mmCIF file with all atom_site columns, C-alpha atoms and ligand atoms in Angstrom:
data_model
loop_
_atom_site.group_PDB
_atom_site.id
_atom_site.type_symbol
_atom_site.label_atom_id
_atom_site.label_alt_id
_atom_site.label_comp_id
_atom_site.label_asym_id
_atom_site.label_entity_id
_atom_site.label_seq_id
_atom_site.pdbx_PDB_ins_code
_atom_site.Cartn_x
_atom_site.Cartn_y
_atom_site.Cartn_z
_atom_site.occupancy
_atom_site.B_iso_or_equiv
_atom_site.pdbx_formal_charge
_atom_site.auth_seq_id
_atom_site.auth_comp_id
_atom_site.auth_asym_id
_atom_site.auth_atom_id
_atom_site.pdbx_PDB_model_num
ATOM   1   C  CA  . UNK A 1 1   ? 2.353   21.305  -2.083  1.00 53.00 ? 20  UNK A CA  1
ATOM   2   C  CA  . UNK A 1 2   ? 3.478   20.390  -5.543  1.00 61.00 ? 21  UNK A CA  1
ATOM   3   C  CA  . UNK A 1 3   ? 2.091   18.335  -8.376  1.00 69.00 ? 22  UNK A CA  1
ATOM   4   C  CA  . UNK A 1 4   ? -1.321  18.086  -9.966  1.00 75.00 ? 23  UNK A CA  1
ATOM   5   C  CA  . UNK A 1 5   ? -4.332  16.940  -7.974  1.00 85.00 ? 24  UNK A CA  1
ATOM   6   C  CA  . UNK A 1 6   ? -5.323  13.352  -8.761  1.00 89.00 ? 25  UNK A CA  1
ATOM   7   C  CA  . UNK A 1 7   ? -8.906  12.096  -8.855  1.00 91.00 ? 26  UNK A CA  1
ATOM   8   C  CA  . UNK A 1 8   ? -10.031 8.606   -7.861  1.00 91.00 ? 27  UNK A CA  1
ATOM   9   C  CA  . UNK A 1 9   ? -13.461 7.071   -8.458  1.00 91.00 ? 28  UNK A CA  1
ATOM   10  C  CA  . UNK A 1 10  ? -14.827 3.883   -6.939  1.00 93.00 ? 29  UNK A CA  1
ATOM   11  C  CA  . UNK A 1 11  ? -17.982 1.776   -7.126  1.00 93.00 ? 30  UNK A CA  1
ATOM   12  C  CA  . UNK A 1 12  ? -19.525 0.022   -4.122  1.00 92.00 ? 31  UNK A CA  1
ATOM   13  C  CA  . UNK A 1 13  ? -17.065 -2.411  -2.513  1.00 91.00 ? 32  UNK A CA  1
ATOM   14  C  CA  . UNK A 1 14  ? -14.264 -1.629  -4.973  1.00 94.00 ? 33  UNK A CA  1
ATOM   15  C  CA  . UNK A 1 15  ? -10.883 -1.394  -3.302  1.00 94.00 ? 34  UNK A CA  1
ATOM   16  C  CA  . UNK A 1 16  ? -7.216  -0.761  -3.906  1.00 94.00 ? 35  UNK A CA  1
ATOM   17  C  CA  . UNK A 1 17  ? -4.455  -3.211  -2.999  1.00 94.00 ? 36  UNK A CA  1
ATOM   18  C  CA  . UNK A 1 18  ? -2.558  -2.334  0.157   1.00 98.00 ? 37  UNK A CA  1
ATOM   19  C  CA  . UNK A 1 19  ? 0.342   -0.330  -1.266  1.00 97.00 ? 38  UNK A CA  1
ATOM   20  C  CA  . UNK A 1 20  ? 2.547   2.678   -0.807  1.00 96.00 ? 39  UNK A CA  1
ATOM   21  C  CA  . UNK A 1 21  ? 3.223   5.223   -3.524  1.00 95.00 ? 40  UNK A CA  1
ATOM   22  C  CA  . UNK A 1 22  ? 6.442   4.956   -5.495  1.00 94.00 ? 41  UNK A CA  1
ATOM   23  C  CA  . UNK A 1 23  ? 7.577   8.459   -4.474  1.00 93.00 ? 42  UNK A CA  1
ATOM   24  C  CA  . UNK A 1 24  ? 6.688   7.993   -0.778  1.00 94.00 ? 43  UNK A CA  1
ATOM   25  C  CA  . UNK A 1 25  ? 4.895   11.331  -0.999  1.00 93.00 ? 44  UNK A CA  1
ATOM   26  C  CA  . UNK A 1 26  ? 2.910   13.223  1.634   1.00 95.00 ? 45  UNK A CA  1
ATOM   27  C  CA  . UNK A 1 27  ? -0.768  13.077  0.710   1.00 95.00 ? 46  UNK A CA  1
ATOM   28  C  CA  . UNK A 1 28  ? -3.884  15.050  1.545   1.00 96.00 ? 47  UNK A CA  1
ATOM   29  C  CA  . UNK A 1 29  ? -6.815  12.884  0.539   1.00 96.00 ? 48  UNK A CA  1
ATOM   30  C  CA  . UNK A 1 30  ? -10.194 14.654  0.203   1.00 97.00 ? 49  UNK A CA  1
ATOM   31  C  CA  . UNK A 1 31  ? -13.291 12.490  -0.010  1.00 96.00 ? 50  UNK A CA  1
ATOM   32  C  CA  . UNK A 1 32  ? -16.637 13.313  -1.666  1.00 95.00 ? 51  UNK A CA  1
ATOM   33  C  CA  . UNK A 1 33  ? -19.913 11.381  -1.712  1.00 93.00 ? 52  UNK A CA  1
ATOM   34  C  CA  . UNK A 1 34  ? -20.637 8.313   0.363   1.00 91.00 ? 53  UNK A CA  1
ATOM   35  C  CA  . UNK A 1 35  ? -18.235 6.528   2.639   1.00 96.00 ? 54  UNK A CA  1
ATOM   36  C  CA  . UNK A 1 36  ? -14.798 5.024   2.221   1.00 96.00 ? 55  UNK A CA  1
ATOM   37  C  CA  . UNK A 1 37  ? -12.802 2.808   4.569   1.00 97.00 ? 56  UNK A CA  1
ATOM   38  C  CA  . UNK A 1 38  ? -9.085  3.634   4.863   1.00 97.00 ? 57  UNK A CA  1
ATOM   39  C  CA  . UNK A 1 39  ? -6.433  1.486   6.514   1.00 98.00 ? 58  UNK A CA  1
ATOM   40  C  CA  . UNK A 1 40  ? -2.913  2.889   6.955   1.00 98.00 ? 59  UNK A CA  1
ATOM   41  C  CA  . UNK A 1 41  ? 0.427   1.551   8.168   1.00 98.00 ? 60  UNK A CA  1
ATOM   42  C  CA  . UNK A 1 42  ? 3.697   3.439   8.632   1.00 97.00 ? 61  UNK A CA  1
ATOM   43  C  CA  . UNK A 1 43  ? 6.815   2.135   6.844   1.00 95.00 ? 62  UNK A CA  1
ATOM   44  C  CA  . UNK A 1 44  ? 8.053   0.821   10.211  1.00 96.00 ? 63  UNK A CA  1
ATOM   45  C  CA  . UNK A 1 45  ? 5.402   -1.937  9.997   1.00 98.00 ? 64  UNK A CA  1
ATOM   46  C  CA  . UNK A 1 46  ? 6.458   -3.185  6.548   1.00 97.00 ? 65  UNK A CA  1
ATOM   47  C  CA  . UNK A 1 47  ? 8.029   -6.348  7.954   1.00 97.00 ? 66  UNK A CA  1
ATOM   48  C  CA  . UNK A 1 48  ? 4.627   -7.555  9.249   1.00 98.00 ? 67  UNK A CA  1
ATOM   49  C  CA  . UNK A 1 49  ? 2.646   -6.863  6.058   1.00 98.00 ? 68  UNK A CA  1
ATOM   50  C  CA  . UNK A 1 50  ? 3.624   -9.723  3.708   1.00 98.00 ? 69  UNK A CA  1
ATOM   51  C  CA  . UNK A 1 51  ? 5.192   -7.270  1.289   1.00 98.00 ? 70  UNK A CA  1
ATOM   52  C  CA  . UNK A 1 52  ? 5.904   -8.658  -2.163  1.00 97.00 ? 71  UNK A CA  1
ATOM   53  C  CA  . UNK A 1 53  ? 9.635   -8.165  -2.883  1.00 96.00 ? 72  UNK A CA  1
ATOM   54  C  CA  . UNK A 1 54  ? 10.595  -5.701  -5.643  1.00 96.00 ? 73  UNK A CA  1
ATOM   55  C  CA  . UNK A 1 55  ? 7.126   -4.141  -5.557  1.00 96.00 ? 74  UNK A CA  1
ATOM   56  C  CA  . UNK A 1 56  ? 5.021   -1.596  -3.674  1.00 96.00 ? 75  UNK A CA  1
ATOM   57  C  CA  . UNK A 1 57  ? 2.246   -3.975  -2.650  1.00 97.00 ? 76  UNK A CA  1
ATOM   58  C  CA  . UNK A 1 58  ? 1.469   -6.611  -0.042  1.00 98.00 ? 77  UNK A CA  1
ATOM   59  C  CA  . UNK A 1 59  ? 0.361   -10.140 -0.954  1.00 97.00 ? 78  UNK A CA  1
ATOM   60  C  CA  . UNK A 1 60  ? -2.727  -9.683  -3.112  1.00 95.00 ? 79  UNK A CA  1
ATOM   61  C  CA  . UNK A 1 61  ? -4.787  -12.379 -1.356  1.00 96.00 ? 80  UNK A CA  1
ATOM   62  C  CA  . UNK A 1 62  ? -5.026  -10.493 1.953   1.00 97.00 ? 81  UNK A CA  1
ATOM   63  C  CA  . UNK A 1 63  ? -8.421  -8.921  2.584   1.00 96.00 ? 82  UNK A CA  1
ATOM   64  C  CA  . UNK A 1 64  ? -7.387  -5.974  4.755   1.00 97.00 ? 83  UNK A CA  1
ATOM   65  C  CA  . UNK A 1 65  ? -10.973 -5.000  5.552   1.00 95.00 ? 84  UNK A CA  1
ATOM   66  C  CA  . UNK A 1 66  ? -11.497 -8.410  7.157   1.00 95.00 ? 85  UNK A CA  1
ATOM   67  C  CA  . UNK A 1 67  ? -8.119  -10.174 7.476   1.00 96.00 ? 86  UNK A CA  1
ATOM   68  C  CA  . UNK A 1 68  ? -7.868  -13.919 8.047   1.00 97.00 ? 87  UNK A CA  1
ATOM   69  C  CA  . UNK A 1 69  ? -5.264  -14.095 10.814  1.00 96.00 ? 88  UNK A CA  1
ATOM   70  C  CA  . UNK A 1 70  ? -5.044  -17.885 10.582  1.00 96.00 ? 89  UNK A CA  1
ATOM   71  C  CA  . UNK A 1 71  ? -3.712  -17.460 7.101   1.00 96.00 ? 90  UNK A CA  1
ATOM   72  C  CA  . UNK A 1 72  ? -1.718  -14.260 7.743   1.00 97.00 ? 91  UNK A CA  1
ATOM   73  C  CA  . UNK A 1 73  ? -0.665  -14.609 11.418  1.00 97.00 ? 92  UNK A CA  1
ATOM   74  C  CA  . UNK A 1 74  ? 2.097   -11.994 11.449  1.00 97.00 ? 93  UNK A CA  1
ATOM   75  C  CA  . UNK A 1 75  ? -0.343  -9.309  10.335  1.00 97.00 ? 94  UNK A CA  1
ATOM   76  C  CA  . UNK A 1 76  ? -1.647  -9.247  13.919  1.00 96.00 ? 95  UNK A CA  1
ATOM   77  C  CA  . UNK A 1 77  ? 1.649   -7.669  15.013  1.00 96.00 ? 96  UNK A CA  1
ATOM   78  C  CA  . UNK A 1 78  ? 1.286   -4.695  12.679  1.00 97.00 ? 97  UNK A CA  1
ATOM   79  C  CA  . UNK A 1 79  ? 0.188   -1.411  14.260  1.00 98.00 ? 98  UNK A CA  1
ATOM   80  C  CA  . UNK A 1 80  ? -1.839  0.708   11.874  1.00 97.00 ? 99  UNK A CA  1
ATOM   81  C  CA  . UNK A 1 81  ? -4.787  3.053   11.638  1.00 98.00 ? 100 UNK A CA  1
ATOM   82  C  CA  . UNK A 1 82  ? -8.309  2.522   10.402  1.00 97.00 ? 101 UNK A CA  1
ATOM   83  C  CA  . UNK A 1 83  ? -10.874 5.207   9.624   1.00 97.00 ? 102 UNK A CA  1
ATOM   84  C  CA  . UNK A 1 84  ? -13.929 5.903   7.537   1.00 97.00 ? 103 UNK A CA  1
ATOM   85  C  CA  . UNK A 1 85  ? -14.053 8.989   5.378   1.00 97.00 ? 104 UNK A CA  1
ATOM   86  C  CA  . UNK A 1 86  ? -17.374 10.676  4.712   1.00 97.00 ? 105 UNK A CA  1
ATOM   87  C  CA  . UNK A 1 87  ? -18.317 13.436  2.291   1.00 96.00 ? 106 UNK A CA  1
ATOM   88  C  CA  . UNK A 1 88  ? -16.128 16.510  2.797   1.00 96.00 ? 107 UNK A CA  1
ATOM   89  C  CA  . UNK A 1 89  ? -13.579 14.873  5.078   1.00 97.00 ? 108 UNK A CA  1
ATOM   90  C  CA  . UNK A 1 90  ? -9.816  14.996  4.565   1.00 97.00 ? 109 UNK A CA  1
ATOM   91  C  CA  . UNK A 1 91  ? -7.216  12.395  5.506   1.00 97.00 ? 110 UNK A CA  1
ATOM   92  C  CA  . UNK A 1 92  ? -3.537  13.250  5.830   1.00 97.00 ? 111 UNK A CA  1
ATOM   93  C  CA  . UNK A 1 93  ? -1.239  10.338  4.965   1.00 97.00 ? 112 UNK A CA  1
ATOM   94  C  CA  . UNK A 1 94  ? 2.295   10.983  6.166   1.00 96.00 ? 113 UNK A CA  1
ATOM   95  C  CA  . UNK A 1 95  ? 5.025   10.255  3.645   1.00 94.00 ? 114 UNK A CA  1
ATOM   96  C  CA  . UNK A 1 96  ? 5.498   6.672   2.612   1.00 95.00 ? 115 UNK A CA  1
ATOM   97  C  CA  . UNK A 1 97  ? 2.490   5.356   4.524   1.00 97.00 ? 116 UNK A CA  1
ATOM   98  C  CA  . UNK A 1 98  ? 0.944   2.128   3.275   1.00 98.00 ? 117 UNK A CA  1
ATOM   99  C  CA  . UNK A 1 99  ? -2.713  2.614   2.350   1.00 98.00 ? 118 UNK A CA  1
ATOM   100 C  CA  . UNK A 1 100 ? -5.711  0.464   1.511   1.00 97.00 ? 119 UNK A CA  1
ATOM   101 C  CA  . UNK A 1 101 ? -9.026  2.030   0.538   1.00 96.00 ? 120 UNK A CA  1
ATOM   102 C  CA  . UNK A 1 102 ? -12.394 0.418   0.129   1.00 96.00 ? 121 UNK A CA  1
ATOM   103 C  CA  . UNK A 1 103 ? -15.466 2.289   -1.103  1.00 95.00 ? 122 UNK A CA  1
ATOM   104 C  CA  . UNK A 1 104 ? -18.349 1.277   1.185   1.00 94.00 ? 123 UNK A CA  1
ATOM   105 C  CA  . UNK A 1 105 ? -20.587 3.210   -1.216  1.00 94.00 ? 124 UNK A CA  1
ATOM   106 C  CA  . UNK A 1 106 ? -19.835 4.751   -4.647  1.00 95.00 ? 125 UNK A CA  1
ATOM   107 C  CA  . UNK A 1 107 ? -17.819 7.940   -4.349  1.00 94.00 ? 126 UNK A CA  1
ATOM   108 C  CA  . UNK A 1 108 ? -14.755 9.829   -5.426  1.00 93.00 ? 127 UNK A CA  1
ATOM   109 C  CA  . UNK A 1 109 ? -11.679 11.391  -3.880  1.00 96.00 ? 128 UNK A CA  1
ATOM   110 C  CA  . UNK A 1 110 ? -8.971  13.847  -4.740  1.00 96.00 ? 129 UNK A CA  1
ATOM   111 C  CA  . UNK A 1 111 ? -5.329  13.709  -3.638  1.00 95.00 ? 130 UNK A CA  1
ATOM   112 C  CA  . UNK A 1 112 ? -2.878  16.559  -3.288  1.00 95.00 ? 131 UNK A CA  1
ATOM   113 C  CA  . UNK A 1 113 ? 0.717   15.500  -2.780  1.00 92.00 ? 132 UNK A CA  1
ATOM   114 C  CA  . UNK A 1 114 ? 4.148   16.744  -1.888  1.00 93.00 ? 133 UNK A CA  1
ATOM   115 C  CA  . UNK A 1 115 ? 7.426   14.868  -2.267  1.00 90.00 ? 134 UNK A CA  1
ATOM   116 C  CA  . UNK A 1 116 ? 9.087   13.086  0.645   1.00 92.00 ? 135 UNK A CA  1
ATOM   117 C  CA  . UNK A 1 117 ? 11.177  15.293  2.948   1.00 92.00 ? 136 UNK A CA  1
ATOM   118 C  CA  . UNK A 1 118 ? 12.725  12.655  5.169   1.00 94.00 ? 137 UNK A CA  1
ATOM   119 C  CA  . UNK A 1 119 ? 16.098  11.850  3.497   1.00 95.00 ? 138 UNK A CA  1
ATOM   120 C  CA  . UNK A 1 120 ? 15.603  8.110   4.126   1.00 93.00 ? 139 UNK A CA  1
ATOM   121 C  CA  . UNK A 1 121 ? 12.244  8.174   2.351   1.00 94.00 ? 140 UNK A CA  1
ATOM   122 C  CA  . UNK A 1 122 ? 13.587  10.323  -0.463  1.00 93.00 ? 141 UNK A CA  1
ATOM   123 C  CA  . UNK A 1 123 ? 16.419  7.825   -0.995  1.00 95.00 ? 142 UNK A CA  1
ATOM   124 C  CA  . UNK A 1 124 ? 13.915  4.981   -1.046  1.00 94.00 ? 143 UNK A CA  1
ATOM   125 C  CA  . UNK A 1 125 ? 11.755  6.880   -3.573  1.00 95.00 ? 144 UNK A CA  1
ATOM   126 C  CA  . UNK A 1 126 ? 14.754  7.379   -5.854  1.00 95.00 ? 145 UNK A CA  1
ATOM   127 C  CA  . UNK A 1 127 ? 15.708  3.726   -5.538  1.00 96.00 ? 146 UNK A CA  1
ATOM   128 C  CA  . UNK A 1 128 ? 12.121  2.680   -6.374  1.00 95.00 ? 147 UNK A CA  1
ATOM   129 C  CA  . UNK A 1 129 ? 11.938  4.895   -9.444  1.00 94.00 ? 148 UNK A CA  1
ATOM   130 C  CA  . UNK A 1 130 ? 15.468  4.399   -10.754 1.00 96.00 ? 149 UNK A CA  1
ATOM   131 C  CA  . UNK A 1 131 ? 16.269  0.788   -9.829  1.00 96.00 ? 150 UNK A CA  1
ATOM   132 C  CA  . UNK A 1 132 ? 13.475  -1.349  -8.378  1.00 96.00 ? 151 UNK A CA  1
ATOM   133 C  CA  . UNK A 1 133 ? 10.889  -0.638  -11.093 1.00 95.00 ? 152 UNK A CA  1
ATOM   134 C  CA  . UNK A 1 134 ? 13.303  -1.409  -13.953 1.00 96.00 ? 153 UNK A CA  1
ATOM   135 C  CA  . UNK A 1 135 ? 14.669  -4.521  -12.282 1.00 97.00 ? 154 UNK A CA  1
ATOM   136 C  CA  . UNK A 1 136 ? 11.145  -5.866  -11.782 1.00 96.00 ? 155 UNK A CA  1
ATOM   137 C  CA  . UNK A 1 137 ? 10.133  -5.150  -15.407 1.00 96.00 ? 156 UNK A CA  1
ATOM   138 C  CA  . UNK A 1 138 ? 13.289  -6.871  -16.640 1.00 97.00 ? 157 UNK A CA  1
ATOM   139 C  CA  . UNK A 1 139 ? 12.723  -9.951  -14.466 1.00 97.00 ? 158 UNK A CA  1
ATOM   140 C  CA  . UNK A 1 140 ? 9.102   -10.188 -15.601 1.00 96.00 ? 159 UNK A CA  1
ATOM   141 C  CA  . UNK A 1 141 ? 10.302  -10.185 -19.218 1.00 97.00 ? 160 UNK A CA  1
ATOM   142 C  CA  . UNK A 1 142 ? 12.893  -12.883 -18.541 1.00 97.00 ? 161 UNK A CA  1
ATOM   143 C  CA  . UNK A 1 143 ? 11.001  -15.159 -16.159 1.00 97.00 ? 162 UNK A CA  1
ATOM   144 C  CA  . UNK A 1 144 ? 7.318   -14.241 -16.722 1.00 97.00 ? 163 UNK A CA  1
ATOM   145 C  CA  . UNK A 1 145 ? 4.759   -15.819 -14.399 1.00 96.00 ? 164 UNK A CA  1
ATOM   146 C  CA  . UNK A 1 146 ? 7.483   -17.756 -12.585 1.00 97.00 ? 165 UNK A CA  1
ATOM   147 C  CA  . UNK A 1 147 ? 8.926   -14.459 -11.312 1.00 97.00 ? 166 UNK A CA  1
ATOM   148 C  CA  . UNK A 1 148 ? 5.523   -13.363 -10.007 1.00 96.00 ? 167 UNK A CA  1
ATOM   149 C  CA  . UNK A 1 149 ? 4.874   -16.726 -8.297  1.00 96.00 ? 168 UNK A CA  1
ATOM   150 C  CA  . UNK A 1 150 ? 8.337   -16.645 -6.747  1.00 97.00 ? 169 UNK A CA  1
ATOM   151 C  CA  . UNK A 1 151 ? 7.778   -13.131 -5.362  1.00 97.00 ? 170 UNK A CA  1
ATOM   152 C  CA  . UNK A 1 152 ? 4.405   -14.110 -3.866  1.00 96.00 ? 171 UNK A CA  1
ATOM   153 C  CA  . UNK A 1 153 ? 6.001   -17.107 -2.174  1.00 97.00 ? 172 UNK A CA  1
ATOM   154 C  CA  . UNK A 1 154 ? 8.763   -14.922 -0.780  1.00 96.00 ? 173 UNK A CA  1
ATOM   155 C  CA  . UNK A 1 155 ? 6.176   -12.450 0.561   1.00 97.00 ? 174 UNK A CA  1
ATOM   156 C  CA  . UNK A 1 156 ? 4.885   -15.300 2.738   1.00 96.00 ? 175 UNK A CA  1
ATOM   157 C  CA  . UNK A 1 157 ? 8.145   -16.993 3.758   1.00 95.00 ? 176 UNK A CA  1
ATOM   158 C  CA  . UNK A 1 158 ? 9.867   -13.632 4.302   1.00 94.00 ? 177 UNK A CA  1
ATOM   159 C  CA  . UNK A 1 159 ? 7.142   -12.618 6.785   1.00 96.00 ? 178 UNK A CA  1
ATOM   160 C  CA  . UNK A 1 160 ? 6.030   -15.806 8.489   1.00 95.00 ? 179 UNK A CA  1
ATOM   161 C  CA  . UNK A 1 161 ? 9.400   -16.331 10.153  1.00 92.00 ? 180 UNK A CA  1
ATOM   162 C  CA  . UNK A 1 162 ? 8.416   -13.407 12.443  1.00 94.00 ? 181 UNK A CA  1
ATOM   163 C  CA  . UNK A 1 163 ? 5.484   -15.395 13.778  1.00 90.00 ? 182 UNK A CA  1
ATOM   164 C  CA  . UNK A 1 164 ? 5.270   -15.445 17.567  1.00 84.00 ? 183 UNK A CA  1
ATOM   165 C  CA  . UNK A 1 165 ? 3.328   -17.870 19.740  1.00 66.00 ? 184 UNK A CA  1
HETATM 166 FE FE1 . LIG B 2 .   ? -1.672  5.305   -3.466  1.00 73.83 ? 214 LIG B FE1 1
#
């Protein structure tokens, strides 16, 4: 394990966006106080998650704790994991896993991380840090809100074509 432990605090019903970490690290997530809902997806499911291009998040309007499958039909095809963490429990998130966390009650957590070991994930991490992030910042400067709207639209069109039935 390398790197400094990170602390996260959350109030009741606060949540993170569904995202994966820029370095696709391996994470041990320790939870303290109360209860927290965690939803995870491996990278293999990315195509079903309405990922926003040039970012590390899915479309921000999806409520992963109670998804509207009429609005996000392809999400039904994604195979993930759901659990609830209670005081003193630890969750291992394999490298690059997507994660969404919602604090059912106020609480806090601590993460310990190690860099990606799978060469494919390590390459993706380097691309994210060295290319994707800078490209996105540059496009935001040039195109502003239009760039963001365009990416959100592409998150939907780029996923919905996988719709079955
Ligand atoms: Fe994260």
